[in-house]
CSV table of C-alpha atoms in Angstrom, one decimal:
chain,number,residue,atom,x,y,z
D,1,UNK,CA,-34.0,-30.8,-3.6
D,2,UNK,CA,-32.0,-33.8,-2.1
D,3,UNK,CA,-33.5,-36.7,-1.2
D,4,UNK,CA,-32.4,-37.4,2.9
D,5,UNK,CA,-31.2,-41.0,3.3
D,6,UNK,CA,-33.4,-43.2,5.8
D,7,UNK,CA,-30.1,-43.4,7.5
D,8,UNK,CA,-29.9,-39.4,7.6
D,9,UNK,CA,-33.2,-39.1,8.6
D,10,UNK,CA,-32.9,-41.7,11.3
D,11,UNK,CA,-29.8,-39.5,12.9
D,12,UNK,CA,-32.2,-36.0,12.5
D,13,UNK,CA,-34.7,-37.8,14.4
D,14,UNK,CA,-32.5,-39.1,17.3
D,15,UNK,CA,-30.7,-35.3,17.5
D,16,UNK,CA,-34.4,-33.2,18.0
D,17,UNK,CA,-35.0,-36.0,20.6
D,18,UNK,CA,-31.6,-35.7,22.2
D,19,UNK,CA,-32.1,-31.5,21.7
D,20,UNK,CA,-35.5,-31.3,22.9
D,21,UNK,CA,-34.7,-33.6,25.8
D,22,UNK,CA,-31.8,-31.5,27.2
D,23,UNK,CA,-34.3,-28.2,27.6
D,24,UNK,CA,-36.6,-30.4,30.0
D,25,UNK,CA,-33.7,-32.1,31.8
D,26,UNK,CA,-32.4,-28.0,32.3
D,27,UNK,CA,-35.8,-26.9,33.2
D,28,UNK,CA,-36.9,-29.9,35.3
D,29,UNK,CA,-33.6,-32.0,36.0
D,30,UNK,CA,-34.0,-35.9,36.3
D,31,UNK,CA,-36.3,-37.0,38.8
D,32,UNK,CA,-38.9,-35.1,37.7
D,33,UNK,CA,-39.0,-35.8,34.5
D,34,UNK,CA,-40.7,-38.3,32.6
D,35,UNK,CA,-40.8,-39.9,29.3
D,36,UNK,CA,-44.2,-37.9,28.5
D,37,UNK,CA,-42.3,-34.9,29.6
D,38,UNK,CA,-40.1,-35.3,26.3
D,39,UNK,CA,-42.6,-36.8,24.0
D,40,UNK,CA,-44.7,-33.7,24.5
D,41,UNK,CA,-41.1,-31.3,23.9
D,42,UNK,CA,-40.1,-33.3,20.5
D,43,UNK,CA,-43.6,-33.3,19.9
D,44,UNK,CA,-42.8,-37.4,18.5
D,45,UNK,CA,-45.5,-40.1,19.1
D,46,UNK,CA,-44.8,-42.5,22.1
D,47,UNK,CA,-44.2,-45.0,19.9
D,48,UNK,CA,-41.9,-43.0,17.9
D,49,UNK,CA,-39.4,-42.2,20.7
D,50,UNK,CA,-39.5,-45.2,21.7
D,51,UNK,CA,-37.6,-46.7,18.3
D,52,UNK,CA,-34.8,-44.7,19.7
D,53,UNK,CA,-34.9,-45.0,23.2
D,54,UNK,CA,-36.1,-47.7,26.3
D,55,UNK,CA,-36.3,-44.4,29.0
D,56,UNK,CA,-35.8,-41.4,30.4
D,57,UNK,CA,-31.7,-42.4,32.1
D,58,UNK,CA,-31.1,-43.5,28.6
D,59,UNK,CA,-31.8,-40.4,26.6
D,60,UNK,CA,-30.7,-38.5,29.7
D,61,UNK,CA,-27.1,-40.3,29.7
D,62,UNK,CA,-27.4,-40.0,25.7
D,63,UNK,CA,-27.9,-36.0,26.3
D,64,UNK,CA,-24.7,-35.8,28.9
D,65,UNK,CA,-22.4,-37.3,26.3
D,66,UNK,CA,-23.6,-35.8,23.7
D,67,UNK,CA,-23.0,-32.3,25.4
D,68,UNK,CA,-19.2,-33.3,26.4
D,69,UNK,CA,-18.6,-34.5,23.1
D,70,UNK,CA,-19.3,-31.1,21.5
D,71,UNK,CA,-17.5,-29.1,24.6
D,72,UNK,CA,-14.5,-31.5,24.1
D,73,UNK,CA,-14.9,-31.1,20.1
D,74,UNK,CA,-14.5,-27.5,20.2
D,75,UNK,CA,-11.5,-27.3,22.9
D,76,UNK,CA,-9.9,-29.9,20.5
D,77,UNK,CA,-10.6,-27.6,17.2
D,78,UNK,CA,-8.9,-24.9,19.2
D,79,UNK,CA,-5.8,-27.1,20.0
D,80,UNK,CA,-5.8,-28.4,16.7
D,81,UNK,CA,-5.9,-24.4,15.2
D,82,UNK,CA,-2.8,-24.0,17.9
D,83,UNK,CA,-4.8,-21.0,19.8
D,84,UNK,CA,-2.9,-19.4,22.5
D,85,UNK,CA,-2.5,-21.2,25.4
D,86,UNK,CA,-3.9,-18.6,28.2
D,87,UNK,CA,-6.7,-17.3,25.6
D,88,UNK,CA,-8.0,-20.9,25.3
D,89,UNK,CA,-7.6,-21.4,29.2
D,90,UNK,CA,-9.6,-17.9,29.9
D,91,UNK,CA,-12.5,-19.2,27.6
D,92,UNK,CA,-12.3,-22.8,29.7
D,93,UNK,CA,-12.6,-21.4,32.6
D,94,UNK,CA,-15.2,-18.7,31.7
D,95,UNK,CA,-17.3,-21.3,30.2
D,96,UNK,CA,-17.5,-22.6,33.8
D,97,UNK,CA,-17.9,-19.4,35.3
D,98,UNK,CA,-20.8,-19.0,33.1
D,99,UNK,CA,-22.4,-22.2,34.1
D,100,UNK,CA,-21.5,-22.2,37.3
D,101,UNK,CA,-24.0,-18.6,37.7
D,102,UNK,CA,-26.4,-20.1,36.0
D,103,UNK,CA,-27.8,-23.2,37.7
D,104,UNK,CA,-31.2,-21.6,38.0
D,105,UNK,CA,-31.8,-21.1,34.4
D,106,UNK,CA,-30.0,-24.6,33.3
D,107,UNK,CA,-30.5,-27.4,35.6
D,108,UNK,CA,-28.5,-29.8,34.1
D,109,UNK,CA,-25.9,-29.5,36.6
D,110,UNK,CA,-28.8,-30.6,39.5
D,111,UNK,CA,-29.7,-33.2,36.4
D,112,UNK,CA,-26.4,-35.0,36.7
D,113,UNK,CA,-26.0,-34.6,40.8
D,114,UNK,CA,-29.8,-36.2,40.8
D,115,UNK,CA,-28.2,-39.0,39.0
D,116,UNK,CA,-25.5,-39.7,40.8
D,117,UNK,CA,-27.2,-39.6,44.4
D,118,UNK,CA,-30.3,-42.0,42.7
D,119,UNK,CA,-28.2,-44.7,40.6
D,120,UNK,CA,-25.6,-46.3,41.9
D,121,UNK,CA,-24.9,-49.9,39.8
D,122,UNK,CA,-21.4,-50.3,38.6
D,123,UNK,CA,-22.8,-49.5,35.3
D,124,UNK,CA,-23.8,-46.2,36.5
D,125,UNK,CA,-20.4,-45.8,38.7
D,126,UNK,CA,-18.6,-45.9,35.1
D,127,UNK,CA,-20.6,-43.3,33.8
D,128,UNK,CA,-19.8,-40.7,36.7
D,129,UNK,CA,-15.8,-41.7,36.7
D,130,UNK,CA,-16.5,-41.1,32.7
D,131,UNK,CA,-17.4,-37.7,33.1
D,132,UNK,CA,-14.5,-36.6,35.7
D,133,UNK,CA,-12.2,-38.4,33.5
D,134,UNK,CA,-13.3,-36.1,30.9
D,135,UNK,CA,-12.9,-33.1,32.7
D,136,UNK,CA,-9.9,-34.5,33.8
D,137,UNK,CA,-9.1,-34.8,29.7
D,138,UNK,CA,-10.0,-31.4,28.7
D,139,UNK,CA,-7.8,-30.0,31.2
D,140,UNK,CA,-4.9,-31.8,30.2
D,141,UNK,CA,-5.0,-31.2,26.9
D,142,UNK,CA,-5.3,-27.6,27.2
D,143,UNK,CA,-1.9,-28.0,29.8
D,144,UNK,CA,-0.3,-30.1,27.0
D,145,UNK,CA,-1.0,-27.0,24.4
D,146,UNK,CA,0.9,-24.9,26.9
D,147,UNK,CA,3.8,-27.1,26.9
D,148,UNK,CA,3.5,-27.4,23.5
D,149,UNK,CA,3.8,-23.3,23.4
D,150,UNK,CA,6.6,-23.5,25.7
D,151,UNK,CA,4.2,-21.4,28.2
D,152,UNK,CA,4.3,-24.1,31.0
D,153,UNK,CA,6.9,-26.6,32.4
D,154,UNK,CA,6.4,-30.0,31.9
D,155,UNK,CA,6.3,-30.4,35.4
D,156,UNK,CA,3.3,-32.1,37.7
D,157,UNK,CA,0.7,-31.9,35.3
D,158,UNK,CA,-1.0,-35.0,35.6
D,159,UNK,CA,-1.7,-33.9,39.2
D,160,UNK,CA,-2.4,-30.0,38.3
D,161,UNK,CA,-4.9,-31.3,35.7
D,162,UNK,CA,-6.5,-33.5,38.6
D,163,UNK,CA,-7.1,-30.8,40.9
D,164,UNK,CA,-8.2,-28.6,38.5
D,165,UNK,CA,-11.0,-31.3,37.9
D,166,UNK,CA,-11.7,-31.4,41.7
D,167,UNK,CA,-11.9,-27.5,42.0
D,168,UNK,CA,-14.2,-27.2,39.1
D,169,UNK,CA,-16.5,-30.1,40.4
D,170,UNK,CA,-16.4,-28.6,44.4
D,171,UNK,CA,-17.7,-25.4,42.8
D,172,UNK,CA,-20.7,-27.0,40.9
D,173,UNK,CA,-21.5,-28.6,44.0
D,174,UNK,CA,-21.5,-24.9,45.8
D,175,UNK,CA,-23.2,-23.5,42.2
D,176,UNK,CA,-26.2,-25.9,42.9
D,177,UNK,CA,-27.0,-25.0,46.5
D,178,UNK,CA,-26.8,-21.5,45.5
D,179,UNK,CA,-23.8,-20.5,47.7
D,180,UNK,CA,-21.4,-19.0,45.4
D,181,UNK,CA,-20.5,-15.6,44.3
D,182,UNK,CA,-18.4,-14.3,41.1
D,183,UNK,CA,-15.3,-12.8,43.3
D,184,UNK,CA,-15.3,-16.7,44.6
D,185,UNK,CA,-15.3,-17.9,41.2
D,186,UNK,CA,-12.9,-15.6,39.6
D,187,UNK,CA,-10.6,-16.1,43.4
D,188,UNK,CA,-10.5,-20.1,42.4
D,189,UNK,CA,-9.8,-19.6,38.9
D,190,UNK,CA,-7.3,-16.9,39.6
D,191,UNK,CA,-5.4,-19.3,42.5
D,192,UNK,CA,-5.7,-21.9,40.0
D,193,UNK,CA,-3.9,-20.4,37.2
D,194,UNK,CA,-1.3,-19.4,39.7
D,195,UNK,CA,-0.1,-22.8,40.4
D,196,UNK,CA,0.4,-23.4,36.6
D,197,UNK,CA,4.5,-24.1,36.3
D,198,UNK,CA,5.1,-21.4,33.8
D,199,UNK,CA,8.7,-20.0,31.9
């Protein structure tokens, strides 16, 4: 059996915190939880966690960025694999859809509009402009693979990919107060993919 470097076990550690944190945030969102709330999930002594992390808004932005780094990871595996253009949009968008209906069983969406309406430093301003930005990212890249394909135009994408990013985020908003259907999903998505400047 192979000995696990310190360094190795070090990074385990951090990821079961980071893993085990992210069900309570779903369960619970942000105010509500505190840091005995996730030393009880990772089951790691208060001192323990503590090596890792100063509190709960750290490990909870540590959780958000660790979940947009793996959603952004995998849309960039599939534009590095060259995936066709409207198969790779229909999965980014039903990843959304899928969320979107399920912000009763997965609170992290209320998690990260809990920490926008309670923190409000500059510091904290960053991190909310960060995560549009990404979403702002994603998009693009996935319009860039279509020019790439020579599916779309080069033509206003910058601002398609920006509404896009306002779209998606007007629907969480309407996801988390529970007034949102599937035919309004599927309607957005649809109008959305109509505006797309294709050849």
């Amino acid at each position: 059996m192979k000995n696990i470097s310190n360094e190795e076990r070090k990074r385990q550690k951090r990821e079961a915190i980071l893993e085990s944190a992210r069900r309570v945030f779903a369960k619970k969102g942000l105010i509500d939880v505190t840091m005995k709330d996730i030393i009880d999930a990772c089951g790691i002594s208060r001192g323990g966690i503590y090596l890792y992390f100063d509190s709960v808004d750290e490990i909870f932005i540590e959780t958000v960025k660790r979940r947009n780094s793996r959603k952004f990871d995998s849309i960039r595996s599939a534009i590095k694999e060259n995936q066709a253009f409207d198969e790779l949009l229909d999965t980014y968008f039903n990843s959304h859809k899928e969320r979107l209906l399920n912000t009763i069983n997965d609170s992290m969406l209320r998690a990260m509009y809990e920490y926008y309406f309670t923190h409000k430093s500059e510091e904290d301003q960053e991190f909310q402009q960060a995560q549009m930005a990404a979403t702002k990212q994603t998009i693009s890249e996935i319009l860039e693979l279509g020019i790439k394909q020579r599916v779309l135009a080069a033509q206003s994408l910058d601002t398609l990919a920006e509404n896009f990013m306002f779209v998606i985020e007007g629907l969480s908003v309407l996801a988390l107060i529970g007034d949102i259907t599937e035919a309004q999903i599927d309607g957005q998505f649809s109008l959305m993919k109509s505006l797309l400047p294709r050849i």
